[in-house]
Every structure is written in C-alpha cells, then in structure tokens.
PDB file of C-alpha atoms in Angstrom:
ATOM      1  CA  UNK A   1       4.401  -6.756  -1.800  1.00 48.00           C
ATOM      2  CA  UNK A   2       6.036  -9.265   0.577  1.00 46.00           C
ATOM      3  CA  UNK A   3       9.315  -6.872   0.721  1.00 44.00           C
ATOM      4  CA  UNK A   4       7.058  -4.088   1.562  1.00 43.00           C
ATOM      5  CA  UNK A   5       5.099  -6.053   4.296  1.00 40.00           C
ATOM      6  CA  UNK A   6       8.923  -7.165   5.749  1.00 37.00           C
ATOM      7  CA  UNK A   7      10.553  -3.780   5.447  1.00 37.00           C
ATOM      8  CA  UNK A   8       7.533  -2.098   7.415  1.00 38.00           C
ATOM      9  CA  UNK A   9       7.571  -5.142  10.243  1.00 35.00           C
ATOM     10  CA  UNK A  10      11.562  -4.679  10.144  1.00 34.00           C
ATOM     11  CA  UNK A  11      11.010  -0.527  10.922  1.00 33.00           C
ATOM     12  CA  UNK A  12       8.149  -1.592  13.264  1.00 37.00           C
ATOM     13  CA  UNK A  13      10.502  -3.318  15.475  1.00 39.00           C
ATOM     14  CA  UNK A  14      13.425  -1.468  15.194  1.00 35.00           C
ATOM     15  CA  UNK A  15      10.571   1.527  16.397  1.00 38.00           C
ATOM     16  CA  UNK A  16      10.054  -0.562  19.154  1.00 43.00           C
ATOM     17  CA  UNK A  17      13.674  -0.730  20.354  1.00 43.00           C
ATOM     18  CA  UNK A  18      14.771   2.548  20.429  1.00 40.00           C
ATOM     19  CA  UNK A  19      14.885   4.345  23.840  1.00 47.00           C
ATOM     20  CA  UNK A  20      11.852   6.226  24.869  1.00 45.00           C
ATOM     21  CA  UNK A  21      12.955   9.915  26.688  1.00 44.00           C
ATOM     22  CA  UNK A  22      11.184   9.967  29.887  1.00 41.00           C
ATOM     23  CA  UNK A  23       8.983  12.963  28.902  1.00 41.00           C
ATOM     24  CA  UNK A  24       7.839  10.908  25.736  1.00 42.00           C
ATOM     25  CA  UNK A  25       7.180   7.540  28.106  1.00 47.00           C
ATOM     26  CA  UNK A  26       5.462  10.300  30.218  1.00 47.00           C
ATOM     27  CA  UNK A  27       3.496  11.430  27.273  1.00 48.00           C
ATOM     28  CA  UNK A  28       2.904   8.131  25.544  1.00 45.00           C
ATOM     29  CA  UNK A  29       2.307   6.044  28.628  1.00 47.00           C
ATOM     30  CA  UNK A  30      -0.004   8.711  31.068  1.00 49.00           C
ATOM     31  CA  UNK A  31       1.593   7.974  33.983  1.00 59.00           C
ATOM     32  CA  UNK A  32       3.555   5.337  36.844  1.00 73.00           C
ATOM     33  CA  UNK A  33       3.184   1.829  34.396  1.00 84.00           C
ATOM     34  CA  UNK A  34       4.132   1.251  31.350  1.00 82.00           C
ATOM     35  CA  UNK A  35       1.038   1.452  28.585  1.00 76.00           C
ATOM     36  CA  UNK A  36       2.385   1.535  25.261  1.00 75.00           C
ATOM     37  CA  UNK A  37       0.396  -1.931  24.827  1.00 79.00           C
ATOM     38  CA  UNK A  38      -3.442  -0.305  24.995  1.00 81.00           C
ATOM     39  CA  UNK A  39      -3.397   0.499  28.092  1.00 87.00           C
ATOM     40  CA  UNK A  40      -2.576  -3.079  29.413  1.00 93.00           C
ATOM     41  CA  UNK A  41       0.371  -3.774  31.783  1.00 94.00           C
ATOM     42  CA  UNK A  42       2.600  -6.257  31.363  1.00 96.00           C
ATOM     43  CA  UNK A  43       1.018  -6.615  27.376  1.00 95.00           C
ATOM     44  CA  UNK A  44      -1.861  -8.381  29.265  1.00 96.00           C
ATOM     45  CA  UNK A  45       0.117 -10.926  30.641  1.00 98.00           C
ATOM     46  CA  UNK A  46      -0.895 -12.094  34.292  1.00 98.00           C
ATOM     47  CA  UNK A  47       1.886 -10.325  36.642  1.00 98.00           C
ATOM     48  CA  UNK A  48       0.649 -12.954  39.194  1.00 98.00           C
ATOM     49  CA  UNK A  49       1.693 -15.793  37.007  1.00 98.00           C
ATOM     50  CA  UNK A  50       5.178 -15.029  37.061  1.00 98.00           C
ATOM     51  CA  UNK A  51       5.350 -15.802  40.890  1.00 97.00           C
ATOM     52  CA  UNK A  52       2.644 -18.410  41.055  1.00 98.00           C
ATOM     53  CA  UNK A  53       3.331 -20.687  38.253  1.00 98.00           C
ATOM     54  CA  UNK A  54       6.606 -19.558  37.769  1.00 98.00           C
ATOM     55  CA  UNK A  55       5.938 -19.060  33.623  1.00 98.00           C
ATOM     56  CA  UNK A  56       4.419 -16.195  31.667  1.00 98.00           C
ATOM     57  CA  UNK A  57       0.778 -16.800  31.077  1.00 98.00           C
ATOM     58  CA  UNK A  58      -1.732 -14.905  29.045  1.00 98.00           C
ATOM     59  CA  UNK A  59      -3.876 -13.219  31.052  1.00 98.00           C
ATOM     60  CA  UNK A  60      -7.899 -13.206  29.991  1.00 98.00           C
ATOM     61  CA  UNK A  61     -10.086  -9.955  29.750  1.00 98.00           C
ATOM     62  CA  UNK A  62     -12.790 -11.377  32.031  1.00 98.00           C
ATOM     63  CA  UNK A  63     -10.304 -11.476  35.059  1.00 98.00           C
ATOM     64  CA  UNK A  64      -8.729  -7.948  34.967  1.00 98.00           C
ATOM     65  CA  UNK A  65      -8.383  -5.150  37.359  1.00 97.00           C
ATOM     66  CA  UNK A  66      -7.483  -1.451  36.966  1.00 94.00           C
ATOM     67  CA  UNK A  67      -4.959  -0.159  38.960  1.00 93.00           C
ATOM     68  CA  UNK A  68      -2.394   2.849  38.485  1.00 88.00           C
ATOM     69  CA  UNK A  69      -4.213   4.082  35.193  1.00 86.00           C
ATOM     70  CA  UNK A  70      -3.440   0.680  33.209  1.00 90.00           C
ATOM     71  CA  UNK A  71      -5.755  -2.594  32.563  1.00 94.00           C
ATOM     72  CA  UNK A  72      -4.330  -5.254  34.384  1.00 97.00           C
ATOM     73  CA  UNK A  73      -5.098  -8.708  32.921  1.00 98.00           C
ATOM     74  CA  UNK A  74      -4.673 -12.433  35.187  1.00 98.00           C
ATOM     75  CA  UNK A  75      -5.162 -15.968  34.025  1.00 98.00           C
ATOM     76  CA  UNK A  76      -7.644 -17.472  36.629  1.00 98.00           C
ATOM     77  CA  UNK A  77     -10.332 -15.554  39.507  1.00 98.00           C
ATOM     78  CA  UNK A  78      -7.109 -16.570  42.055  1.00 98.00           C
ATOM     79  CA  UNK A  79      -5.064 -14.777  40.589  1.00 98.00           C
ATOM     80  CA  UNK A  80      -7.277 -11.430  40.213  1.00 98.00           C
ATOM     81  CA  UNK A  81      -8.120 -11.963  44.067  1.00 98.00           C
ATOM     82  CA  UNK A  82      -4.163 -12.527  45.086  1.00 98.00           C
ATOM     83  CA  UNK A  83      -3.448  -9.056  43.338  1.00 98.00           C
ATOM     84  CA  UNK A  84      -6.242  -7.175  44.562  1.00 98.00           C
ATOM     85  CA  UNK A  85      -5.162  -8.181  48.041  1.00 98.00           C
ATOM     86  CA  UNK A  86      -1.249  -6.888  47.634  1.00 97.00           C
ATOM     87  CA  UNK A  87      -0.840  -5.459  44.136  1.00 96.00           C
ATOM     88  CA  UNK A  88       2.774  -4.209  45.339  1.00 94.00           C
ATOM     89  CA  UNK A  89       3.498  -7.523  45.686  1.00 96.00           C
ATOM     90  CA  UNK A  90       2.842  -8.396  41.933  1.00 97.00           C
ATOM     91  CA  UNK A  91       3.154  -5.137  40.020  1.00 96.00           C
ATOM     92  CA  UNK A  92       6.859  -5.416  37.968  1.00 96.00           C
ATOM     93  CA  UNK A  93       9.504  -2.958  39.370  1.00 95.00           C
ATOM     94  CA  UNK A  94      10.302  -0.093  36.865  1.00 93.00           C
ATOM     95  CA  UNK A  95       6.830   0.561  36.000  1.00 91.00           C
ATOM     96  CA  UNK A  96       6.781  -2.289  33.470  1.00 94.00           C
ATOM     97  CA  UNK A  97       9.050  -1.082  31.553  1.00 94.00           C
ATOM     98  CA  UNK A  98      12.620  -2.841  30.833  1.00 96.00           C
ATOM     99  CA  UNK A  99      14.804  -2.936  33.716  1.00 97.00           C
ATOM    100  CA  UNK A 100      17.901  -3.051  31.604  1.00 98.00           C
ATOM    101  CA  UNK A 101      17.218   0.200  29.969  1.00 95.00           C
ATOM    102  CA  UNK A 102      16.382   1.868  33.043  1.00 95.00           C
ATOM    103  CA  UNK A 103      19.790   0.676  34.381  1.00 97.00           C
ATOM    104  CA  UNK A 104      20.976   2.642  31.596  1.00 96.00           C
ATOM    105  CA  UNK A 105      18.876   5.650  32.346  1.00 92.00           C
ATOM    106  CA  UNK A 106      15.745   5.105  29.629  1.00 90.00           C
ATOM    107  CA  UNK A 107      12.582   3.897  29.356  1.00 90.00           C
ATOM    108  CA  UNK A 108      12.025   0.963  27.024  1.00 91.00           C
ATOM    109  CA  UNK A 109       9.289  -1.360  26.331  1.00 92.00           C
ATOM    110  CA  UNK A 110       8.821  -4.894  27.170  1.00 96.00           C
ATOM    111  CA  UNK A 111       8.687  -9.095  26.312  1.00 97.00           C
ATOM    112  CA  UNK A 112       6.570 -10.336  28.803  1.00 97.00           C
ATOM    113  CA  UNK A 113       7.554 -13.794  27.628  1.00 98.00           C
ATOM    114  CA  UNK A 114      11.143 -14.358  26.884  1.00 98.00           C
ATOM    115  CA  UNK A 115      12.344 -11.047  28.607  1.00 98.00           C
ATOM    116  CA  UNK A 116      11.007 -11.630  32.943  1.00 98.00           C
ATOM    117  CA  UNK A 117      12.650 -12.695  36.187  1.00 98.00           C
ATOM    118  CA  UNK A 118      11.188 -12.520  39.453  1.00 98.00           C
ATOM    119  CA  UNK A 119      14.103 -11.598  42.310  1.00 98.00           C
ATOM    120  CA  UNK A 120      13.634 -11.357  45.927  1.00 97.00           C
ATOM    121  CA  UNK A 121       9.961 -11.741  45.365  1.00 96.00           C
ATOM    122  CA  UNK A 122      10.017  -8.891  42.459  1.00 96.00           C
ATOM    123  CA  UNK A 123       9.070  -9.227  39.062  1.00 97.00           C
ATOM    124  CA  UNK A 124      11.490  -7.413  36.653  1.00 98.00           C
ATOM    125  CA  UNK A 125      10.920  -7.552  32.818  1.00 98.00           C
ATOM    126  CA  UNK A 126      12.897  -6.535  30.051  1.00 98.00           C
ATOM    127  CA  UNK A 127      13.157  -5.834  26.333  1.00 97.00           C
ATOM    128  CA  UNK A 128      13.631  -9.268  24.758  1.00 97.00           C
ATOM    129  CA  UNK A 129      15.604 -12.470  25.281  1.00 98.00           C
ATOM    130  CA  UNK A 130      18.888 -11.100  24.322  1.00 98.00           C
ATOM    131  CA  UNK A 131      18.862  -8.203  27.029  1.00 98.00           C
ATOM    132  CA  UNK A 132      17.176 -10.452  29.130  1.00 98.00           C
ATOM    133  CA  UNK A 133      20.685 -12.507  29.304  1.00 98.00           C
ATOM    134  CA  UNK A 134      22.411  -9.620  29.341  1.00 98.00           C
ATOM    135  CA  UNK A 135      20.640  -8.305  32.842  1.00 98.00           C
ATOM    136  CA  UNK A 136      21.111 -11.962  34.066  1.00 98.00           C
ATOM    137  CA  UNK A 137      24.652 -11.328  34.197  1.00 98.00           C
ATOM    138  CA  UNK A 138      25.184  -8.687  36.455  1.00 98.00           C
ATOM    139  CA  UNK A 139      21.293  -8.963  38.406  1.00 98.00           C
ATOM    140  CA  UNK A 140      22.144  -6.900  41.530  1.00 98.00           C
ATOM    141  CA  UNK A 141      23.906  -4.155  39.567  1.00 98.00           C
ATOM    142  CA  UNK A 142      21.493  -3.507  37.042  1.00 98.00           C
ATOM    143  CA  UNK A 143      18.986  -3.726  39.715  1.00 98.00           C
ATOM    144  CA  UNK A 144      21.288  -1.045  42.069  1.00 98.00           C
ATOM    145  CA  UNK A 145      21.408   1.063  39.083  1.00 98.00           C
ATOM    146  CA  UNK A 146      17.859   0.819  37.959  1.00 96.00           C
ATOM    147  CA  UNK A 147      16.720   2.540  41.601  1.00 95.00           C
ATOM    148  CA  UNK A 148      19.113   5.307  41.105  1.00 96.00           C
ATOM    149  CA  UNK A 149      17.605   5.926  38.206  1.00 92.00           C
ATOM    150  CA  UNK A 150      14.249   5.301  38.236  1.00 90.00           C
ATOM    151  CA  UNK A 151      13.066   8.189  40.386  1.00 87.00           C
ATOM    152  CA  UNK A 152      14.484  10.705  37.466  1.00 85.00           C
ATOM    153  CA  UNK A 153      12.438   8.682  35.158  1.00 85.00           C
ATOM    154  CA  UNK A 154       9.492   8.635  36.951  1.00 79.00           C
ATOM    155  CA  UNK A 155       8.664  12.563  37.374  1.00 68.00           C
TER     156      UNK A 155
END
C-alpha cells in the first residue's frame, strides 16, 4: 500500500512539472491568471505579502477579492484594501504562472513559497526552489525573454 500511495504522489508531481501548451493553460486555467489551484491565484497565497513583508504568507478566505476570473486570497484587511486600490501593482507578472518556463516559451505552474522574487516592484514566481535559482542567475534575461514570449502565450 505505501508503494502505491508513493508511486501515485511521485506521478502526481512529475504531472505537475511537465509543460502546459498554451491552448491547454488556456483550457485548464479560463483565462489571463493562472488557476490550476481552484481557482485561487498565487495557490492562495497573499500577492501583497511578497512586497509588504517581504515573505510568502498564507492568505485567509475571509480577506479575498476576485479579480481577472481567479479568487485572490491576502493575509490581513490591509492587505485586501492595498490590492483593491492598485491590483497591477501586486498581481505576479506572467499570469502566475512560472516565469522560467515562460522564458522558455511554456506555461508552468507555481511554488508560491520557495519559488518568488519581487524585481523592480514586480512579483515573479516560479516552479520550485531549484528553477527558482536557476532564474536568479540570469534575472534580466529570463525576464527579457519572458515578455517576448508571453503575449504568444497569452492569446
């Protein structure tokens, strides 16, 4: 049984990492943000956080707003107010989805935790830790590389 359980959690994650076509993200996600996580962006971690405290924080369901088709989720009544005053100014570039993969021209999920930077005032988040590191060592190209493709994703 506990092979089982580990083989299906092992396929589950590898499911997870492989590269979503834009017409399946499209499909899957109903629109601009990422939604793959029931409809909440960022996996219902506050966006706000990220600039604010400067950590990822859980966000709570009685302080959430809708905006762009997905459930957006913040930590405190502050932050819910900050975002409904400039949600451009909080809302993660790519859609929510991983900035690496865009650089490489797909869509890919998210870890809001170990996988987020916030650049020039931007919040960017990526796949996981490991291509979190990876991003961090070339920022402004993946970044450069992410707008040029982006807009083909985005359709």
């Amino acid at each position: 049984m506990r092979g089982q359980c580990m083989r299906r959690t092992m396929l589950s994650a590898l499911a997870m990492a492989l590269p979503l076509g834009a017409a399946v993200a499209a499909d899957r996600t109903g629109g601009l943000f990422n939604r793959l996580s029931g409809n909440l962006g960022a996996k219902g971690y506050d966006v706000v956080a990220y600039q604010t405290l400067g950590k990822p924080t859980p966000g709570d369901a009685q302080f959430q707003q809708a905006h762009g088709g997905v459930t957006w989720r913040f930590a405190n009544a502050e932050h819910l107010t900050l975002f409904r005053a400039d949600p451009a100014r909080y809302l993660p570039q790519h859609g929510g989805f991983c900035s690496w993969a865009v650089a490489r021209g797909y869509l890919a999920d998210i870890d809001p935790v170990h996988g987020w930077k916030v650049v020039d005032g931007k919040p960017y988040l990526n796949y996981s830790a490991s291509i979190q590191r990876t991003w961090e060592k070339d920022i402004p190209g993946f970044i450069a590389k992410a707008e040029a493709n982006w807009p083909k994703l985005n359709r």
